mmCIF file with all atom_site columns, C-alpha atoms in Angstrom:
data_model
loop_
_atom_site.group_PDB
_atom_site.id
_atom_site.type_symbol
_atom_site.label_atom_id
_atom_site.label_alt_id
_atom_site.label_comp_id
_atom_site.label_asym_id
_atom_site.label_entity_id
_atom_site.label_seq_id
_atom_site.pdbx_PDB_ins_code
_atom_site.Cartn_x
_atom_site.Cartn_y
_atom_site.Cartn_z
_atom_site.occupancy
_atom_site.B_iso_or_equiv
_atom_site.pdbx_formal_charge
_atom_site.auth_seq_id
_atom_site.auth_comp_id
_atom_site.auth_asym_id
_atom_site.auth_atom_id
_atom_site.pdbx_PDB_model_num
ATOM 1  C CA . MET A 1 1  ? -68.583 -81.668 -34.029 1.00 0.00 ? 1175 MET A CA 1
ATOM 2  C CA . ALA A 1 2  ? -71.314 -84.017 -35.229 1.00 0.00 ? 1176 ALA A CA 1
ATOM 3  C CA . SER A 1 3  ? -72.832 -84.233 -31.750 1.00 0.00 ? 1177 SER A CA 1
ATOM 4  C CA . GLN A 1 4  ? -72.844 -80.427 -31.482 1.00 0.00 ? 1178 GLN A CA 1
ATOM 5  C CA . GLN A 1 5  ? -74.528 -80.102 -34.874 1.00 0.00 ? 1179 GLN A CA 1
ATOM 6  C CA . LYS A 1 6  ? -77.097 -82.699 -33.807 1.00 0.00 ? 1180 LYS A CA 1
ATOM 7  C CA . ARG A 1 7  ? -77.662 -80.773 -30.547 1.00 0.00 ? 1181 ARG A CA 1
ATOM 8  C CA . ARG A 1 8  ? -78.169 -77.569 -32.549 1.00 0.00 ? 1182 ARG A CA 1
ATOM 9  C CA . ALA A 1 9  ? -80.609 -79.169 -34.986 1.00 0.00 ? 1183 ALA A CA 1
ATOM 10 C CA . LEU A 1 10 ? -82.653 -80.718 -32.179 1.00 0.00 ? 1184 LEU A CA 1
ATOM 11 C CA . ALA A 1 11 ? -82.769 -77.406 -30.305 1.00 0.00 ? 1185 ALA A CA 1
ATOM 12 C CA . LEU A 1 12 ? -83.948 -75.648 -33.451 1.00 0.00 ? 1186 LEU A CA 1
ATOM 13 C CA . VAL A 1 13 ? -86.674 -78.240 -34.024 1.00 0.00 ? 1187 VAL A CA 1
ATOM 14 C CA . ASP A 1 14 ? -87.723 -78.011 -30.370 1.00 0.00 ? 1188 ASP A CA 1
ATOM 15 C CA . HIS A 1 15 ? -87.948 -74.230 -30.712 1.00 0.00 ? 1189 HIS A CA 1
ATOM 16 C CA . LEU A 1 16 ? -90.113 -74.563 -33.814 1.00 0.00 ? 1190 LEU A CA 1
ATOM 17 C CA . LEU A 1 17 ? -92.425 -76.970 -31.990 1.00 0.00 ? 1191 LEU A CA 1
ATOM 18 C CA . THR A 1 18 ? -92.643 -75.163 -28.641 1.00 0.00 ? 1192 THR A CA 1
ATOM 19 C CA . GLU A 1 19 ? -91.531 -71.584 -29.397 1.00 0.00 ? 1193 GLU A CA 1
ATOM 20 C CA . ASP A 1 20 ? -89.526 -71.732 -26.154 1.00 0.00 ? 1194 ASP A CA 1
ATOM 21 C CA . ALA A 1 21 ? -86.661 -69.198 -26.237 1.00 0.00 ? 1195 ALA A CA 1
ATOM 22 C CA . ALA A 1 22 ? -84.457 -71.505 -24.146 1.00 0.00 ? 1196 ALA A CA 1
ATOM 23 C CA . HIS A 1 23 ? -83.907 -73.622 -27.242 1.00 0.00 ? 1197 HIS A CA 1
ATOM 24 C CA . LEU A 1 24 ? -82.595 -70.582 -29.128 1.00 0.00 ? 1198 LEU A CA 1
ATOM 25 C CA . ARG A 1 25 ? -80.008 -70.066 -26.395 1.00 0.00 ? 1199 ARG A CA 1
ATOM 26 C CA . THR A 1 26 ? -78.792 -73.609 -27.063 1.00 0.00 ? 1200 THR A CA 1
ATOM 27 C CA . VAL A 1 27 ? -78.570 -72.796 -30.778 1.00 0.00 ? 1201 VAL A CA 1
ATOM 28 C CA . ASP A 1 28 ? -76.537 -69.661 -29.963 1.00 0.00 ? 1202 ASP A CA 1
ATOM 29 C CA . GLU A 1 29 ? -74.212 -71.636 -27.671 1.00 0.00 ? 1203 GLU A CA 1
ATOM 30 C CA . VAL A 1 30 ? -73.505 -74.204 -30.369 1.00 0.00 ? 1204 VAL A CA 1
ATOM 31 C CA . ASP A 1 31 ? -73.046 -71.494 -33.024 1.00 0.00 ? 1205 ASP A CA 1
ATOM 32 C CA . LYS A 1 32 ? -70.456 -69.762 -30.845 1.00 0.00 ? 1206 LYS A CA 1
ATOM 33 C CA . TRP A 1 33 ? -68.699 -73.073 -30.226 1.00 0.00 ? 1207 TRP A CA 1
ATOM 34 C CA . LEU A 1 34 ? -68.587 -73.817 -33.976 1.00 0.00 ? 1208 LEU A CA 1
ATOM 35 C CA . LEU A 1 35 ? -67.255 -70.332 -34.754 1.00 0.00 ? 1209 LEU A CA 1
ATOM 36 C CA . GLU A 1 36 ? -64.434 -70.835 -32.264 1.00 0.00 ? 1210 GLU A CA 1
ATOM 37 C CA . LEU A 1 37 ? -63.445 -73.989 -34.177 1.00 0.00 ? 1211 LEU A CA 1
ATOM 38 C CA . VAL A 1 38 ? -63.092 -72.177 -37.488 1.00 0.00 ? 1212 VAL A CA 1
ATOM 39 C CA . ARG A 1 39 ? -61.475 -68.990 -36.152 1.00 0.00 ? 1213 ARG A CA 1
ATOM 40 C CA . PRO A 1 40 ? -58.521 -68.104 -38.395 1.00 0.00 ? 1214 PRO A CA 1
ATOM 41 C CA . ASP A 1 41 ? -55.028 -68.130 -36.915 1.00 0.00 ? 1215 ASP A CA 1
ATOM 42 C CA . GLN A 1 42 ? -54.647 -64.470 -37.749 1.00 0.00 ? 1216 GLN A CA 1
ATOM 43 C CA . PHE A 1 43 ? -57.312 -61.903 -38.417 1.00 0.00 ? 1217 PHE A CA 1
ATOM 44 C CA . THR A 1 44 ? -57.417 -58.116 -38.436 1.00 0.00 ? 1218 THR A CA 1
ATOM 45 C CA . ASP A 1 45 ? -56.877 -57.190 -34.811 1.00 0.00 ? 1219 ASP A CA 1
ATOM 46 C CA . GLY A 1 46 ? -54.355 -54.369 -35.129 1.00 0.00 ? 1220 GLY A CA 1
ATOM 47 C CA . ASP A 1 47 ? -51.375 -56.663 -34.529 1.00 0.00 ? 1221 ASP A CA 1
ATOM 48 C CA . PRO A 1 48 ? -48.488 -55.463 -36.762 1.00 0.00 ? 1222 PRO A CA 1
ATOM 49 C CA . ASP A 1 49 ? -47.479 -59.076 -37.498 1.00 0.00 ? 1223 ASP A CA 1
ATOM 50 C CA . ASN A 1 50 ? -50.956 -59.978 -38.692 1.00 0.00 ? 1224 ASN A CA 1
ATOM 51 C CA . VAL A 1 51 ? -51.167 -61.305 -42.262 1.00 0.00 ? 1225 VAL A CA 1
ATOM 52 C CA . LEU A 1 52 ? -54.064 -59.025 -43.184 1.00 0.00 ? 1226 LEU A CA 1
ATOM 53 C CA . THR A 1 53 ? -52.260 -56.028 -41.712 1.00 0.00 ? 1227 THR A CA 1
ATOM 54 C CA . HIS A 1 54 ? -49.259 -56.830 -43.926 1.00 0.00 ? 1228 HIS A CA 1
ATOM 55 C CA . LEU A 1 55 ? -51.523 -57.154 -46.980 1.00 0.00 ? 1229 LEU A CA 1
ATOM 56 C CA . HIS A 1 56 ? -53.256 -53.841 -46.291 1.00 0.00 ? 1230 HIS A CA 1
ATOM 57 C CA . ARG A 1 57 ? -49.906 -52.113 -45.771 1.00 0.00 ? 1231 ARG A CA 1
ATOM 58 C CA . SER A 1 58 ? -48.511 -53.605 -48.991 1.00 0.00 ? 1232 SER A CA 1
ATOM 59 C CA . PHE A 1 59 ? -51.575 -52.478 -50.937 1.00 0.00 ? 1233 PHE A CA 1
ATOM 60 C CA . GLU A 1 60 ? -51.273 -48.951 -49.534 1.00 0.00 ? 1234 GLU A CA 1
ATOM 61 C CA . ASN A 1 61 ? -47.568 -48.887 -50.442 1.00 0.00 ? 1235 ASN A CA 1
ATOM 62 C CA . LEU A 1 62 ? -48.363 -50.058 -53.964 1.00 0.00 ? 1236 LEU A CA 1
ATOM 63 C CA . CYS A 1 63 ? -51.014 -47.341 -54.301 1.00 0.00 ? 1237 CYS A CA 1
ATOM 64 C CA . ALA A 1 64 ? -48.438 -44.767 -53.151 1.00 0.00 ? 1238 ALA A CA 1
ATOM 65 C CA . VAL A 1 65 ? -45.959 -45.953 -55.802 1.00 0.00 ? 1239 VAL A CA 1
ATOM 66 C CA . LEU A 1 66 ? -48.669 -45.746 -58.458 1.00 0.00 ? 1240 LEU A CA 1
ATOM 67 C CA . ALA A 1 67 ? -49.517 -42.222 -57.250 1.00 0.00 ? 1241 ALA A CA 1
ATOM 68 C CA . GLU A 1 68 ? -45.877 -41.192 -57.617 1.00 0.00 ? 1242 GLU A CA 1
ATOM 69 C CA . HIS A 1 69 ? -46.081 -42.315 -61.223 1.00 0.00 ? 1243 HIS A CA 1
ATOM 70 C CA . GLY A 1 70 ? -49.295 -40.542 -62.190 1.00 0.00 ? 1244 GLY A CA 1
ATOM 71 C CA . THR A 1 71 ? -52.203 -42.543 -60.755 1.00 0.00 ? 1245 THR A CA 1
ATOM 72 C CA . PRO A 1 72 ? -53.391 -40.487 -57.760 1.00 0.00 ? 1246 PRO A CA 1
ATOM 73 C CA . ASP A 1 73 ? -56.435 -42.578 -56.716 1.00 0.00 ? 1247 ASP A CA 1
ATOM 74 C CA . ALA A 1 74 ? -55.177 -46.083 -57.478 1.00 0.00 ? 1248 ALA A CA 1
ATOM 75 C CA . GLY A 1 75 ? -57.106 -47.592 -54.543 1.00 0.00 ? 1249 GLY A CA 1
ATOM 76 C CA . SER A 1 76 ? -60.422 -46.537 -56.046 1.00 0.00 ? 1250 SER A CA 1
ATOM 77 C CA . LEU A 1 77 ? -59.774 -47.916 -59.544 1.00 0.00 ? 1251 LEU A CA 1
ATOM 78 C CA . PRO A 1 78 ? -61.760 -50.893 -60.807 1.00 0.00 ? 1252 PRO A CA 1
ATOM 79 C CA . LEU A 1 79 ? -59.723 -54.107 -60.658 1.00 0.00 ? 1253 LEU A CA 1
ATOM 80 C CA . PHE A 1 80 ? -59.019 -54.306 -64.405 1.00 0.00 ? 1254 PHE A CA 1
ATOM 81 C CA . GLN A 1 81 ? -57.768 -50.702 -64.553 1.00 0.00 ? 1255 GLN A CA 1
ATOM 82 C CA . PHE A 1 82 ? -55.677 -51.221 -61.411 1.00 0.00 ? 1256 PHE A CA 1
ATOM 83 C CA . HIS A 1 83 ? -53.949 -54.245 -62.961 1.00 0.00 ? 1257 HIS A CA 1
ATOM 84 C CA . ALA A 1 84 ? -53.501 -52.388 -66.267 1.00 0.00 ? 1258 ALA A CA 1
ATOM 85 C CA . ARG A 1 85 ? -51.794 -49.460 -64.493 1.00 0.00 ? 1259 ARG A CA 1
ATOM 86 C CA . LEU A 1 86 ? -49.672 -51.863 -62.471 1.00 0.00 ? 1260 LEU A CA 1
ATOM 87 C CA . GLY A 1 87 ? -48.585 -53.667 -65.643 1.00 0.00 ? 1261 GLY A CA 1
ATOM 88 C CA . TRP A 1 88 ? -47.770 -50.356 -67.304 1.00 0.00 ? 1262 TRP A CA 1
ATOM 89 C CA . LEU A 1 89 ? -45.660 -49.298 -64.311 1.00 0.00 ? 1263 LEU A CA 1
ATOM 90 C CA . GLN A 1 90 ? -43.783 -52.599 -64.265 1.00 0.00 ? 1264 GLN A CA 1
ATOM 91 C CA . LYS A 1 91 ? -42.900 -52.272 -67.945 1.00 0.00 ? 1265 LYS A CA 1
ATOM 92 C CA . LYS A 1 92 ? -41.882 -48.648 -67.460 1.00 0.00 ? 1266 LYS A CA 1
ATOM 93 C CA . LEU A 1 93 ? -39.563 -49.549 -64.578 1.00 0.00 ? 1267 LEU A CA 1
ATOM 94 C CA . GLU A 1 94 ? -38.083 -52.469 -66.549 1.00 0.00 ? 1268 GLU A CA 1
ATOM 95 C CA . ARG A 1 95 ? -37.306 -50.091 -69.470 1.00 0.00 ? 1269 ARG A CA 1
ATOM 96 C CA . GLU A 1 96 ? -35.714 -47.595 -67.092 1.00 0.00 ? 1270 GLU A CA 1
ATOM 97 C CA . ASN A 1 97 ? -33.583 -50.271 -65.413 1.00 0.00 ? 1271 ASN A CA 1
ATOM 98 C CA . ALA A 1 98 ? -32.496 -51.723 -68.760 1.00 0.00 ? 1272 ALA A CA 1
ATOM 99 C CA . THR A 1 99 ? -30.878 -48.463 -69.850 1.00 0.00 ? 1273 THR A CA 1
#
């Protein structure tokens, strides 16, 4: 990784000195290589087993539950109000289950 970063830095300096576009291609090559190194194991790609897909689905399900209990646009609430409504619903369900 260090040699690739050095290669990128030298190409960038060479481009600044010569304004030759070939050096920018080297910078792009190294950038793509570095991005491949840090690619997450799972990202949003439509795969149903994807972590982000599960999170989005869970959020949508939670918004649907909140809508059933009187909060129709839960997904558009500010974060504090969303958590307040969620806390209210949890307490309501606990009271209902206790009786």
